[in-house]
Coordinates of C-alpha atoms in Angstrom, one line a residue:
Chain A
X23 CA 52.4 102.0 70.6
X24 CA 50.6 99.2 72.4
X25 CA 53.3 96.7 72.5
X26 CA 57.0 96.2 72.1
X27 CA 56.8 95.0 68.5
X28 CA 54.9 98.1 67.4
X29 CA 57.5 100.2 69.2
X30 CA 60.4 98.6 67.2
X31 CA 58.5 99.2 64.0
X32 CA 58.1 102.9 64.9
X33 CA 61.8 103.1 65.9
X34 CA 63.1 101.7 62.6
X35 CA 60.5 103.6 60.5
X36 CA 61.3 107.0 62.2
X37 CA 65.2 106.5 61.9
X38 CA 64.8 105.7 58.2
X39 CA 62.4 108.5 57.6
X40 CA 64.8 111.0 59.4
X41 CA 67.9 109.8 57.6
X42 CA 66.5 109.4 54.1
X43 CA 64.1 112.3 54.0
X44 CA 64.2 114.8 56.8
X45 CA 68.0 115.1 57.0
X46 CA 67.8 116.5 53.4
X47 CA 65.2 119.1 54.4
X48 CA 67.3 122.3 55.1
X49 CA 65.6 125.5 54.1
X50 CA 67.7 128.6 54.0
X51 CA 70.4 126.7 56.0
X52 CA 68.3 127.3 59.3
X53 CA 65.3 124.9 59.2
X54 CA 66.2 121.4 60.1
X55 CA 63.3 119.3 61.5
X56 CA 64.2 116.2 63.6
X57 CA 61.0 114.2 63.4
X58 CA 62.5 111.0 64.9
X59 CA 61.9 112.3 68.5
X60 CA 58.2 111.5 68.0
X61 CA 59.3 108.1 69.2
X62 CA 60.3 109.5 72.6
X63 CA 57.2 111.8 72.6
X64 CA 54.8 109.0 72.8
X65 CA 56.7 106.7 75.1
X66 CA 54.2 104.4 76.9
X67 CA 53.2 105.9 80.3
X68 CA 53.8 102.7 82.1
X69 CA 57.3 102.2 80.6
X70 CA 60.1 101.9 83.2
X71 CA 62.2 105.0 83.4
X72 CA 65.4 103.2 82.9
X73 CA 64.0 101.6 79.6
X74 CA 63.0 105.1 78.4
X75 CA 66.6 106.3 78.9
X76 CA 68.2 103.3 77.1
X77 CA 65.7 103.4 74.2
X78 CA 66.3 107.1 73.7
X79 CA 70.0 106.5 73.8
X80 CA 69.7 103.9 71.0
X81 CA 67.5 106.1 69.0
X82 CA 70.0 109.0 69.1
X83 CA 72.9 106.6 68.4
X84 CA 71.3 105.2 65.3
X85 CA 70.4 108.6 63.9
X86 CA 73.9 109.8 64.6
X87 CA 75.4 106.8 63.0
X88 CA 73.5 107.3 59.8
X89 CA 74.1 111.2 59.8
X90 CA 77.8 111.0 60.7
X91 CA 77.2 113.3 63.5
X92 CA 78.7 111.3 66.3
X93 CA 77.3 112.1 69.7
X94 CA 75.2 115.2 68.9
X95 CA 71.9 113.4 68.5
X96 CA 72.8 110.9 71.1
X97 CA 73.4 113.5 73.9
X98 CA 70.2 115.5 73.1
X99 CA 68.0 112.4 72.8
X100 CA 69.2 110.6 75.8
X101 CA 68.4 113.8 77.8
X102 CA 65.1 113.9 76.2
X103 CA 64.3 110.3 77.1
X104 CA 65.4 111.0 80.7
X105 CA 63.2 114.0 81.2
X106 CA 60.2 112.7 79.1
X107 CA 58.3 111.1 82.0
X108 CA 59.1 114.1 84.3
X109 CA 57.8 116.7 81.7
X110 CA 54.9 114.5 80.9
X111 CA 53.7 114.3 84.5
X112 CA 54.2 118.1 84.9
X113 CA 52.0 118.8 81.8
X114 CA 49.3 116.1 82.0
X115 CA 46.2 116.2 84.1
X116 CA 45.9 113.5 86.8
X117 CA 43.3 111.5 84.8
X118 CA 45.4 111.5 81.7
X119 CA 48.2 109.8 83.5
X120 CA 46.3 106.4 83.3
X121 CA 46.2 106.5 79.6
X122 CA 48.6 104.1 77.7
X123 CA 50.7 106.8 76.0
X124 CA 50.5 110.6 75.4
X125 CA 48.2 111.5 72.5
X126 CA 46.6 114.5 71.0
X127 CA 43.2 112.6 70.8
X128 CA 42.5 112.8 74.5
X129 CA 45.0 115.5 75.8
X130 CA 44.3 118.1 73.2
X131 CA 45.8 121.4 74.4
X132 CA 48.0 119.7 77.1
X133 CA 49.5 117.5 74.4
X134 CA 50.4 120.7 72.3
X135 CA 52.1 122.2 75.4
X136 CA 53.9 119.0 76.1
X137 CA 55.1 118.5 72.6
X138 CA 56.1 122.2 72.4
X139 CA 58.3 122.0 75.5
X140 CA 59.8 118.6 74.6
X141 CA 60.7 119.7 71.0
X142 CA 62.1 123.0 72.1
X143 CA 64.3 121.3 74.8
X144 CA 65.6 118.7 72.3
X145 CA 66.3 121.1 69.4
X146 CA 68.0 123.7 71.6
X147 CA 70.3 121.2 73.2
X148 CA 71.1 119.7 69.9
X149 CA 71.9 122.9 68.1
X150 CA 73.9 124.2 71.0
X151 CA 76.1 121.1 71.1
X152 CA 76.5 121.2 67.4
X153 CA 77.6 124.8 67.4
X154 CA 79.6 124.3 70.7
X155 CA 80.1 128.0 71.0
X156 CA 78.1 130.3 73.3
X157 CA 78.8 133.2 71.1
X158 CA 76.5 131.7 68.5
X159 CA 73.7 131.6 71.0
X160 CA 71.4 134.0 68.9
X161 CA 72.0 131.9 65.8
X162 CA 71.2 128.7 67.9
X163 CA 68.0 130.2 69.2
X164 CA 66.9 131.3 65.8
X165 CA 67.5 127.8 64.4
X166 CA 65.8 126.2 67.4
X167 CA 62.7 128.2 67.1
X168 CA 62.2 127.7 63.3
X169 CA 63.2 124.0 63.3
X170 CA 60.9 123.4 66.3
X171 CA 58.0 124.8 64.5
X172 CA 58.6 122.4 61.6
X173 CA 59.1 119.4 63.7
X174 CA 56.0 120.4 65.7
X175 CA 54.0 120.6 62.5
X176 CA 55.0 117.1 61.5
X177 CA 54.3 115.6 64.8
X178 CA 50.8 117.2 64.6
X179 CA 50.4 115.7 61.2
X180 CA 51.4 112.2 62.4
X181 CA 49.1 112.5 65.3
X182 CA 46.2 113.5 63.1
X183 CA 46.9 110.5 60.7
X184 CA 47.1 108.0 63.6
X185 CA 43.7 109.2 64.9
Chain B
X15 CA 75.0 96.9 101.7
X16 CA 71.3 96.6 101.5
X17 CA 71.1 100.4 101.7
X18 CA 73.4 100.7 98.8
X19 CA 71.5 98.1 96.8
X20 CA 68.2 100.0 97.4
X21 CA 69.8 103.2 96.4
X22 CA 71.0 101.8 93.2
X23 CA 67.6 100.2 92.4
X24 CA 65.8 103.5 93.2
X25 CA 68.0 105.6 91.1
X26 CA 68.9 103.2 88.3
X27 CA 67.4 105.4 85.7
X28 CA 69.5 108.4 86.7
X29 CA 72.6 106.3 87.0
X30 CA 72.2 104.8 83.5
X31 CA 71.3 108.3 82.3
X32 CA 74.6 109.7 83.5
X33 CA 76.5 106.7 82.1
X34 CA 75.0 106.8 78.7
X35 CA 75.4 110.7 78.5
X36 CA 79.2 110.0 79.3
X37 CA 79.3 107.5 76.5
X38 CA 77.7 110.0 74.1
X39 CA 80.1 112.8 75.1
X40 CA 83.0 110.4 74.5
X41 CA 81.5 109.7 71.0
X42 CA 81.4 113.5 70.3
X43 CA 85.0 114.1 71.2
X44 CA 86.4 111.1 69.6
X45 CA 84.5 111.6 66.4
X46 CA 87.6 112.0 64.2
X47 CA 89.1 108.6 65.2
X48 CA 85.6 107.1 65.2
X49 CA 84.7 108.2 61.7
X50 CA 87.6 106.0 60.4
X51 CA 86.3 102.9 62.0
X52 CA 84.5 100.0 60.3
X53 CA 81.1 101.0 61.7
X54 CA 81.4 104.4 60.2
X55 CA 82.4 103.0 56.9
X56 CA 79.6 100.6 57.0
X57 CA 77.1 103.2 57.8
X58 CA 78.5 105.4 55.1
X59 CA 77.7 102.7 52.5
X60 CA 74.2 102.1 53.9
X61 CA 73.3 105.7 54.2
X62 CA 74.8 106.6 50.7
X63 CA 72.7 103.8 49.1
X64 CA 69.5 105.5 50.4
X65 CA 70.8 109.0 49.9
X66 CA 71.4 108.1 46.2
X67 CA 67.8 107.2 45.8
X68 CA 66.8 110.5 47.3
X69 CA 69.3 112.4 45.2
X70 CA 68.2 110.8 42.0
X71 CA 64.7 112.2 42.6
X72 CA 66.0 115.6 43.7
X73 CA 68.2 115.8 40.6
X74 CA 65.2 116.2 38.4
X75 CA 64.1 119.3 40.3
X76 CA 67.6 120.8 39.8
X77 CA 68.0 120.0 36.1
X78 CA 67.4 123.6 35.1
X79 CA 69.9 125.0 37.6
X80 CA 72.5 122.3 36.7
X81 CA 72.2 123.0 33.0
X82 CA 72.8 126.7 33.6
X83 CA 75.8 125.9 35.7
X84 CA 77.2 123.5 33.1
X85 CA 76.7 126.1 30.4
X86 CA 78.4 128.8 32.4
X87 CA 81.3 126.5 33.0
X88 CA 81.4 125.6 29.4
X89 CA 81.5 129.2 28.4
X90 CA 84.3 130.0 30.8
X91 CA 86.3 127.0 29.6
X92 CA 85.8 128.0 25.9
X93 CA 87.0 131.5 26.8
X94 CA 90.0 130.1 28.5
X95 CA 90.7 127.8 25.5
X96 CA 90.5 130.7 23.1
X97 CA 92.8 132.9 25.0
X98 CA 95.2 130.1 25.5
X99 CA 95.2 129.1 21.9
X100 CA 96.0 132.8 21.0
X101 CA 99.0 132.6 23.4
X102 CA 100.0 129.3 22.0
X103 CA 99.9 130.4 18.4
X104 CA 102.1 133.5 19.2
X105 CA 104.7 131.1 20.6
X106 CA 106.6 129.8 17.7
X107 CA 109.9 128.8 19.4
X108 CA 110.3 125.1 19.8
X109 CA 112.2 125.4 23.1
X110 CA 109.2 127.1 24.7
X111 CA 106.8 124.5 23.6
X112 CA 109.0 121.6 24.8
X113 CA 109.2 123.4 28.1
X114 CA 105.5 123.1 28.7
X115 CA 105.1 120.3 31.2
X116 CA 102.2 117.9 31.0
X117 CA 99.4 118.7 33.4
X118 CA 100.2 116.9 36.7
X119 CA 96.6 117.2 37.9
X120 CA 93.6 115.0 37.0
X121 CA 89.9 115.7 37.6
X122 CA 87.4 113.1 38.6
X123 CA 83.8 114.3 38.2
X124 CA 81.4 113.3 40.9
X125 CA 77.8 113.9 42.0
X126 CA 76.8 115.1 45.4
X127 CA 74.3 112.6 46.8
X128 CA 74.0 114.0 50.3
X129 CA 74.8 117.2 52.1
X130 CA 74.6 118.4 55.5
X131 CA 75.6 122.1 55.5
X132 CA 73.5 123.4 58.4
X133 CA 75.9 123.0 61.2
X134 CA 79.5 123.9 61.9
X135 CA 81.0 120.7 61.1
X136 CA 79.5 120.4 57.7
X137 CA 80.1 117.6 55.3
X138 CA 78.9 116.4 51.9
X139 CA 78.8 112.8 50.4
X140 CA 79.8 112.2 46.8
X141 CA 79.3 109.1 44.7
X142 CA 83.0 108.4 44.1
X143 CA 85.3 106.6 46.4
X144 CA 88.5 104.7 46.8
X145 CA 87.6 102.4 43.8
X146 CA 87.7 105.6 41.6
X147 CA 91.1 106.4 43.0
X148 CA 89.9 108.9 45.5
X149 CA 92.0 109.3 48.8
X150 CA 91.7 111.4 51.8
X151 CA 93.0 115.0 51.6
X152 CA 92.3 115.4 47.9
X153 CA 91.0 118.9 46.8
X154 CA 87.4 119.3 45.5
X155 CA 86.3 122.0 43.0
X156 CA 82.9 122.9 41.6
X157 CA 82.4 125.3 38.6
X158 CA 86.1 125.9 38.6
X159 CA 86.0 127.3 42.2
X160 CA 87.4 125.7 45.4
X161 CA 84.7 123.5 47.1
X162 CA 86.3 121.5 49.9
X163 CA 88.7 118.6 50.9
X164 CA 88.0 114.8 50.9
X165 CA 87.7 113.8 54.6
X166 CA 87.2 110.1 54.4
X167 CA 86.6 107.5 51.7
X168 CA 84.6 104.2 51.4
X169 CA 84.9 102.1 48.3
X170 CA 82.2 103.9 46.3
X171 CA 81.5 107.0 48.2
X172 CA 83.5 109.8 49.9
X173 CA 82.9 112.4 52.5
X174 CA 83.9 115.8 51.4
X175 CA 84.4 118.5 54.0
X176 CA 83.4 121.9 52.4
X177 CA 85.3 125.2 53.2
X178 CA 82.4 126.0 55.5
X179 CA 83.5 123.5 57.9
X180 CA 85.3 124.7 61.1
X181 CA 88.0 122.0 60.8
X182 CA 89.0 122.8 57.3
X183 CA 91.9 125.3 56.5
X184 CA 93.2 126.0 53.0
X185 CA 96.4 128.0 52.1
X186 CA 95.4 131.0 50.0
X187 CA 96.9 134.2 48.4
X188 CA 95.6 137.6 47.4
X189 CA 95.6 138.2 43.7
X190 CA 96.9 141.8 43.7
X191 CA 99.8 141.5 46.1
X192 CA 100.4 137.7 46.2
X193 CA 100.2 137.9 50.1
X194 CA 99.8 134.5 51.7
X195 CA 97.1 133.6 54.2
X196 CA 95.0 130.9 55.6
X197 CA 91.4 130.4 54.7
X198 CA 89.2 129.2 57.6
X199 CA 85.6 129.4 58.7
X200 CA 84.3 130.3 62.1
X201 CA 80.7 129.2 61.8
X202 CA 77.7 131.4 61.2
X203 CA 77.2 132.8 57.6
X204 CA 77.4 130.2 54.9
X205 CA 78.6 132.6 52.1
X206 CA 81.8 133.9 53.6
X207 CA 85.0 132.7 55.1
X208 CA 88.0 134.5 56.7
X209 CA 91.4 134.9 55.4
X210 CA 93.7 134.8 58.5
X211 CA 97.3 135.3 59.4
X212 CA 97.9 138.3 57.2
X213 CA 100.2 141.0 58.4
X214 CA 98.4 144.1 59.7
X215 CA 99.8 146.4 57.0
X216 CA 98.0 144.4 54.2
X217 CA 94.7 146.0 53.4
X218 CA 93.4 144.4 50.1
X219 CA 90.6 146.4 48.3
X220 CA 87.1 145.0 48.4
X221 CA 86.5 142.8 45.2
X222 CA 90.1 141.6 45.1
X223 CA 90.2 137.9 44.2
X224 CA 91.5 135.3 46.6
X225 CA 93.0 132.2 44.9
X226 CA 94.6 128.9 46.4
X227 CA 98.3 129.2 46.9
X228 CA 101.1 126.9 45.6
X229 CA 101.8 126.0 49.3
X230 CA 99.7 122.9 49.6
X231 CA 99.4 119.6 47.8
X232 CA 95.6 119.7 48.1
X233 CA 94.7 122.3 45.4
X234 CA 96.7 123.3 42.4
X235 CA 97.7 127.0 42.4
X236 CA 95.2 129.7 41.2
X237 CA 91.8 128.0 41.9
X238 CA 89.4 130.8 42.7
X239 CA 88.1 130.8 46.4
X240 CA 86.2 134.1 46.6
X241 CA 86.5 137.8 46.7
X242 CA 87.4 140.3 49.4
X243 CA 84.1 141.5 51.1
X244 CA 83.2 145.1 51.8
X245 CA 82.7 144.2 55.5
X246 CA 85.2 145.5 58.0
X247 CA 88.4 143.6 58.7
X248 CA 89.4 142.4 62.1
X249 CA 92.7 142.7 63.8
X250 CA 93.4 139.7 66.1
X251 CA 96.7 139.4 67.9
X252 CA 98.8 141.1 65.5
X253 CA 97.2 139.6 62.4
X254 CA 94.7 141.1 59.9
X255 CA 91.6 139.0 59.4
X256 CA 89.8 139.6 56.1
X257 CA 86.3 138.5 55.3
X258 CA 86.1 136.7 51.9
X259 CA 82.8 136.3 50.0
X260 CA 82.8 132.7 48.7
X261 CA 82.6 132.3 44.9
X262 CA 80.5 129.1 45.6
X263 CA 77.0 128.8 46.7
X264 CA 76.9 125.7 48.7
X265 CA 73.1 125.5 48.5
X266 CA 73.0 125.0 44.7
X267 CA 76.0 122.9 43.7
X268 CA 75.2 119.5 42.6
X269 CA 78.3 118.3 40.6
X270 CA 81.9 118.6 41.7
X271 CA 85.4 117.4 40.5
X272 CA 87.9 115.8 42.7
X273 CA 91.5 116.9 42.0
X274 CA 94.2 114.2 41.9
X275 CA 97.7 115.5 42.1
X276 CA 99.9 113.1 40.3
X277 CA 103.0 114.3 42.1
X278 CA 101.4 114.4 45.5
X279 CA 103.2 111.4 47.0
X280 CA 106.4 112.7 45.8
X281 CA 105.7 116.1 47.4
X282 CA 104.4 114.6 50.7
X283 CA 107.4 112.2 50.8
X284 CA 109.8 115.2 50.7
X285 CA 107.9 117.0 53.4
X286 CA 107.9 113.9 55.6
X287 CA 111.6 113.3 55.1
X288 CA 112.3 116.9 56.0
X289 CA 110.1 116.8 59.1
X290 CA 111.7 113.5 60.4
X291 CA 115.1 115.1 59.8
X292 CA 114.1 118.1 61.8
X293 CA 112.8 115.9 64.5
X294 CA 116.0 113.8 64.6
X295 CA 118.0 117.1 64.8
X296 CA 116.0 118.2 67.8
X297 CA 116.2 114.8 69.5
X298 CA 119.9 114.7 69.2
X299 CA 120.3 118.2 70.8

């Protein structure tokens, strides 16, 4: 995502991919990948923090609007957008902070750890809000883990294709 | 003033973050009002259009299953027809025949084009809408079993809330003793619901059928919901809660039928009249 135009294309593409295809993927009622957060995962390193928050909010809002799940994706994705630069700085090595955006091609293992944390954080928050019941916490955790694995897999595939 | 300004600039991201999260939480808690707004209808149409494309493709993969379901349905209907014919033939008296009222329910077949049944507030979109005479709160059946209730409608699509939605409640009765209760879903497993508000002395046997009751205008009487499960009952605040295995498998259903009750308006009119009378009586006290 070198410039704003490319970012908008990714935004639209990922929302549509999520709504048309990935929303229909639900294996055994548990697995539910949310591939659209790839947009947040590869936010430009130099992007202003407030821009990240607003873009993440818009992303969640559009996914919500097309999935009729008002608020659920918006809350989880806005939080993800806010914590993205913080988690990235925690996970990346100092020399990697100068790169234009997080990527598997130069971060390797660090990128895997970074994506794992981000995806788990987002999915857990999302399923917890959706269940809105702490007594279902084990169910939420199970869903989070299996769905995160699938989302992670798709992120990996996209990264491999982009390289 | 400058200090305040500097503070705002420095923490602008956090401030915007908190404001936007508040907006999102407001969205979450007002979703029922919101889903009736123009934006929701608009996105319903847009998404349904794309969902229909995906569903067209997916339908081919389910042809075998759908065929089997239709065949089963057909067999069941034939059986019913045969037994009814036998009853009908045995009834010779004119007075009995003339007393048979015409069916006051009408079925509109529809196809499921999108379903979200992973969460707790599940919903399904079907390819019929207000243009086909579908309105909110109509009952939906599949393979002769209770499926859900219409939640909102657009011109050519409608959102159906399945029984496995924490906001849906349906009046039901137990086959063997005609005891009335309320079917609700508490989240978790997708193949069972609970029958609530039963007196504690009622202990139906596992396998006993649960049907819709005549106490609602959503479903006609005697639509199968499921069977009493072997799992243990719960006692909650003086009521017996029974676990019911659903007759429907939400994962495999592709076709449903929406029930239109021709006498619904009449029925609802009476209920409203009664309620306003009660309200007036209470006001005047």
